[in-house]
Amino acid sequence: MTQEDDVPYPLDAAAVRSWCGLALEALGRERERIDAINVYPVADGDTGTNLYLTLESAARAVEAAFDGHASAGTAPRLADAIGAMAHGALIGARGNSGTIVAQMLRGMTEVLAATDGSADALRQALRRAAASTYEAVAHPVEGTVLTVATAAADAAERAAGEDAGAAEVARAAHEGARAALQETPGQLAVLGRAGVVDAGGCGLVALLGALADVLSGEASAAPVAVRADAPLPEAAGCEAVGRVAAAGGGDPDGPAFEVIYLLEADDAAVRQLRARLDGLGDCLVVVGGDGLWNVHVHVDDAGAAVEAGIEAGRPYRIRITHFGGARAKEPEMTARAVVAVVPGAGLAGLCTQAGATAVAVRPGEPPASGELVQAIRQAHAREVMLLPNDADLRHTAAAAAEEARTEGVRVALIPTRSAVQGLAALAVHEPGRSFDEDVVAMTAAAGATRYAELALAERQSWTMAGVCQAGDVLGLIDGDVAVIGSDLTGTAMTVLDRMLSAGGEMVTLVLGAQAPDGLGERLEGYVRERHLAVDTVVYDGGQHAAPLLIGVE
């Protein structure tokens, strides 16, 4: 029997579960501190938060895997747990560093899923993790998390010998990463000017430290240092981020938007996508495989980045963040901002152009409160108007607003129940007036907008308008089925007549990808002929929006 057999903390499914929990605790403690030293590639002060949210998604996936096996009366294998961790990180990856860490976990999974978690397997997994990050990043830069990951793999390989178990390998990787982290200010000029180490590398050290602690059973190691020559500072907020960012600098003429989305596509389409996005912007990272990818890029034309994804496959969970001007500085806290949840890339782009932070969602996949809190943070505003645009998101949005308030942000939850109500509220938003007046105006605009949606019935069922059959077109007015029809155009006209019978001055039409060609023009002409003095505006909702949304003001 080898010493490895005697290790009381083997690298198995239970260890992966504990690793997720301990890593999440570590990143939770260090989140603000890592945020405060985030100067590369963009000084937007969110690396710690992004890494935390990425690991939170990974931890949820692992817990779900354990729950699934428990209900089946079986125990998860290492492959089940590490695979769930990697998948959870992939679908929940945030920011540049979170996306890279998700790829590292996928690289580890490629090795560990086919092994028994031996010391040698862990060495190989760490090497594969480091190599995979370089494959995912379009233009690798040394002095970043990539360098720290490579140093961890190098140190793990040096921890060889028959007596070295998985715990010793993990501890060696952690120490190697810590040492490499301290060298990053001398490798990347922006870090040297700010006098800080790489924020993403700092998060990776915390992650590897958690793994070493789990496998060895030891207490947490000393805090990760964030300056090259000083211990970790006290937790700092936006003021500290601003000081570090001002010292760090960067490219003031860099792209204005960060675009992130999940993409269902094959390998060939992704290769073409990489080439296209590389020409649109920088900080390109595409991670994943087996038909599911996480795409991250910084661009000036957010719409073009999303369109490229649509051409490659099916993008969803689209998040577009405006850097608020020069990338070299932490965006100054604005007086007021709007955060809007919207279905579809088209509406996300529309809201972004209007100055809002958009959270694009896919049908059946509502955002968690943590996603909304992060969007509120990314708005970098002292006051935020939150538009859930869905009656079912009321409680989630309320929880997010409450959490954001504990961080000092004044949040107003505007009770929008549809994207068209959100558009109406956004149209009257005026940052120059008082907060309370703005809340009243936006709430009134939303309340004065009746909303409707056209959907396709999936099965036979009873509705407020009678029995519908699978394939019927349903016209929902204010959330209830009011019309059952056989085609989109005729049903839409009936819905418009009913809504405008009570009066109206403006009709808003949002067309989804399923809408037939020319539908917008036909409905616009119909309103013009049948309802005098009523204006019509048509928007493209894009993929994942309903076939048709209607708003009447």
mmCIF file of N, CA and C in Angstrom, residues 428-470:
data_model
loop_
_atom_site.group_PDB
_atom_site.id
_atom_site.type_symbol
_atom_site.label_atom_id
_atom_site.label_comp_id
_atom_site.label_asym_id
_atom_site.label_seq_id
_atom_site.Cartn_x
_atom_site.Cartn_y
_atom_site.Cartn_z
ATOM 1 N N VAL A 428 -39.127 57.580 -20.742
ATOM 2 C CA VAL A 428 -39.365 58.800 -19.958
ATOM 3 C C VAL A 428 -38.329 58.974 -18.850
ATOM 4 N N HIS A 429 -37.369 58.057 -18.775
ATOM 5 C CA HIS A 429 -36.314 58.161 -17.752
ATOM 6 C C HIS A 429 -35.536 59.459 -17.944
ATOM 7 N N GLU A 430 -35.365 60.190 -16.865
ATOM 8 C CA GLU A 430 -34.646 61.461 -16.910
ATOM 9 C C GLU A 430 -33.728 61.572 -15.700
ATOM 10 N N PRO A 431 -32.423 61.321 -15.871
ATOM 11 C CA PRO A 431 -31.502 61.361 -14.731
ATOM 12 C C PRO A 431 -31.394 62.732 -14.077
ATOM 13 N N GLY A 432 -31.793 63.786 -14.810
ATOM 14 C CA GLY A 432 -31.629 65.129 -14.272
ATOM 15 C C GLY A 432 -32.638 65.521 -13.214
ATOM 16 N N ARG A 433 -33.767 64.835 -13.143
ATOM 17 C CA ARG A 433 -34.759 65.203 -12.134
ATOM 18 C C ARG A 433 -34.530 64.397 -10.859
ATOM 19 N N SER A 434 -35.296 64.677 -9.845
ATOM 20 C CA SER A 434 -35.095 64.002 -8.565
ATOM 21 C C SER A 434 -35.409 62.517 -8.703
ATOM 22 N N PHE A 435 -34.824 61.735 -7.815
ATOM 23 C CA PHE A 435 -35.008 60.286 -7.838
ATOM 24 C C PHE A 435 -36.486 59.932 -7.732
ATOM 25 N N ASP A 436 -37.177 60.516 -6.773
ATOM 26 C CA ASP A 436 -38.589 60.191 -6.560
ATOM 27 C C ASP A 436 -39.442 60.571 -7.765
ATOM 28 N N GLU A 437 -39.144 61.715 -8.367
ATOM 29 C CA GLU A 437 -39.904 62.140 -9.540
ATOM 30 C C GLU A 437 -39.670 61.188 -10.711
ATOM 31 N N ASP A 438 -38.434 60.741 -10.853
ATOM 32 C CA ASP A 438 -38.116 59.803 -11.928
ATOM 33 C C ASP A 438 -38.835 58.473 -11.713
ATOM 34 N N VAL A 439 -38.870 58.002 -10.473
ATOM 35 C CA VAL A 439 -39.579 56.763 -10.155
ATOM 36 C C VAL A 439 -41.046 56.887 -10.513
ATOM 37 N N VAL A 440 -41.654 58.016 -10.128
ATOM 38 C CA VAL A 440 -43.082 58.222 -10.405
ATOM 39 C C VAL A 440 -43.334 58.249 -11.906
ATOM 40 N N ALA A 441 -42.485 58.975 -12.651
ATOM 41 C CA ALA A 441 -42.692 59.097 -14.092
ATOM 42 C C ALA A 441 -42.534 57.751 -14.792
ATOM 43 N N MET A 442 -41.509 56.985 -14.423
ATOM 44 C CA MET A 442 -41.284 55.697 -15.064
ATOM 45 C C MET A 442 -42.372 54.696 -14.699
ATOM 46 N N THR A 443 -42.794 54.727 -13.442
ATOM 47 C CA THR A 443 -43.861 53.823 -13.008
ATOM 48 C C THR A 443 -45.174 54.165 -13.707
ATOM 49 N N ALA A 444 -45.446 55.461 -13.851
ATOM 50 C CA ALA A 444 -46.674 55.886 -14.523
ATOM 51 C C ALA A 444 -46.658 55.484 -15.990
ATOM 52 N N ALA A 445 -45.510 55.647 -16.649
ATOM 53 C CA ALA A 445 -45.407 55.282 -18.065
ATOM 54 C C ALA A 445 -45.614 53.784 -18.256
ATOM 55 N N ALA A 446 -45.030 53.002 -17.356
ATOM 56 C CA ALA A 446 -45.213 51.549 -17.446
ATOM 57 C C ALA A 446 -46.670 51.178 -17.194
ATOM 58 N N GLY A 447 -47.281 51.786 -16.174
ATOM 59 C CA GLY A 447 -48.656 51.475 -15.838
ATOM 60 C C GLY A 447 -49.638 51.886 -16.909
ATOM 61 N N ALA A 448 -49.288 52.914 -17.694
ATOM 62 C CA ALA A 448 -50.174 53.400 -18.749
ATOM 63 C C ALA A 448 -50.022 52.604 -20.034
ATOM 64 N N THR A 449 -49.165 51.622 -20.032
ATOM 65 C CA THR A 449 -48.907 50.814 -21.219
ATOM 66 C C THR A 449 -49.532 49.429 -21.058
ATOM 67 N N ARG A 450 -50.579 49.169 -21.836
ATOM 68 C CA ARG A 450 -51.137 47.819 -21.855
ATOM 69 C C ARG A 450 -50.208 46.952 -22.684
ATOM 70 N N TYR A 451 -50.103 45.698 -22.324
ATOM 71 C CA TYR A 451 -49.150 44.838 -23.029
ATOM 72 C C TYR A 451 -49.814 43.550 -23.476
ATOM 73 N N ALA A 452 -49.316 43.040 -24.568
ATOM 74 C CA ALA A 452 -49.826 41.787 -25.116
ATOM 75 C C ALA A 452 -48.658 40.992 -25.689
ATOM 76 N N GLU A 453 -48.901 39.702 -25.857
ATOM 77 C CA GLU A 453 -47.870 38.810 -26.392
ATOM 78 C C GLU A 453 -48.543 37.726 -27.210
ATOM 79 N N LEU A 454 -47.934 37.398 -28.336
ATOM 80 C CA LEU A 454 -48.418 36.290 -29.132
ATOM 81 C C LEU A 454 -47.500 35.098 -28.915
ATOM 82 N N ALA A 455 -48.083 33.942 -28.672
ATOM 83 C CA ALA A 455 -47.308 32.730 -28.422
ATOM 84 C C ALA A 455 -47.979 31.559 -29.114
ATOM 85 N N LEU A 456 -47.235 30.482 -29.281
ATOM 86 C CA LEU A 456 -47.772 29.274 -29.897
ATOM 87 C C LEU A 456 -48.109 28.261 -28.810
ATOM 88 N N ALA A 457 -49.296 27.707 -28.866
ATOM 89 C CA ALA A 457 -49.715 26.701 -27.883
ATOM 90 C C ALA A 457 -48.923 25.419 -28.083
ATOM 91 N N GLU A 458 -48.399 24.871 -27.011
ATOM 92 C CA GLU A 458 -47.609 23.643 -27.091
ATOM 93 C C GLU A 458 -48.463 22.387 -26.953
ATOM 94 N N ARG A 459 -49.638 22.535 -26.363
ATOM 95 C CA ARG A 459 -50.498 21.373 -26.148
ATOM 96 C C ARG A 459 -51.960 21.850 -26.012
ATOM 97 N N GLN A 460 -52.866 20.907 -26.026
ATOM 98 C CA GLN A 460 -54.266 21.258 -25.797
ATOM 99 C C GLN A 460 -54.436 21.666 -24.333
ATOM 100 N N SER A 461 -55.171 22.743 -24.120
ATOM 101 C CA SER A 461 -55.385 23.181 -22.739
ATOM 102 C C SER A 461 -56.558 24.150 -22.675
ATOM 103 N N TRP A 462 -57.049 24.337 -21.449
ATOM 104 C CA TRP A 462 -58.118 25.304 -21.205
ATOM 105 C C TRP A 462 -57.508 26.680 -20.991
ATOM 106 N N THR A 463 -58.136 27.700 -21.554
ATOM 107 C CA THR A 463 -57.680 29.082 -21.378
ATOM 108 C C THR A 463 -58.878 29.972 -21.070
ATOM 109 N N MET A 464 -58.603 31.236 -20.771
ATOM 110 C CA MET A 464 -59.682 32.196 -20.522
ATOM 111 C C MET A 464 -60.527 32.423 -21.772
ATOM 112 N N ALA A 465 -59.956 32.112 -22.955
ATOM 113 C CA ALA A 465 -60.690 32.326 -24.204
ATOM 114 C C ALA A 465 -61.264 31.029 -24.762
ATOM 115 N N GLY A 466 -61.170 29.942 -24.015
ATOM 116 C CA GLY A 466 -61.676 28.661 -24.483
ATOM 117 C C GLY A 466 -60.572 27.624 -24.580
ATOM 118 N N VAL A 467 -60.860 26.533 -25.278
ATOM 119 C CA VAL A 467 -59.897 25.440 -25.412
ATOM 120 C C VAL A 467 -59.005 25.687 -26.623
ATOM 121 N N CYS A 468 -57.704 25.599 -26.408
ATOM 122 C CA CYS A 468 -56.763 25.743 -27.517
ATOM 123 C C CYS A 468 -56.153 24.389 -27.833
ATOM 124 N N GLN A 469 -55.702 24.246 -29.080
ATOM 125 C CA GLN A 469 -55.044 23.029 -29.527
ATOM 126 C C GLN A 469 -53.559 23.315 -29.756
ATOM 127 N N ALA A 470 -52.744 22.266 -29.735
ATOM 128 C CA ALA A 470 -51.319 22.430 -30.003
ATOM 129 C C ALA A 470 -51.123 23.082 -31.368
#
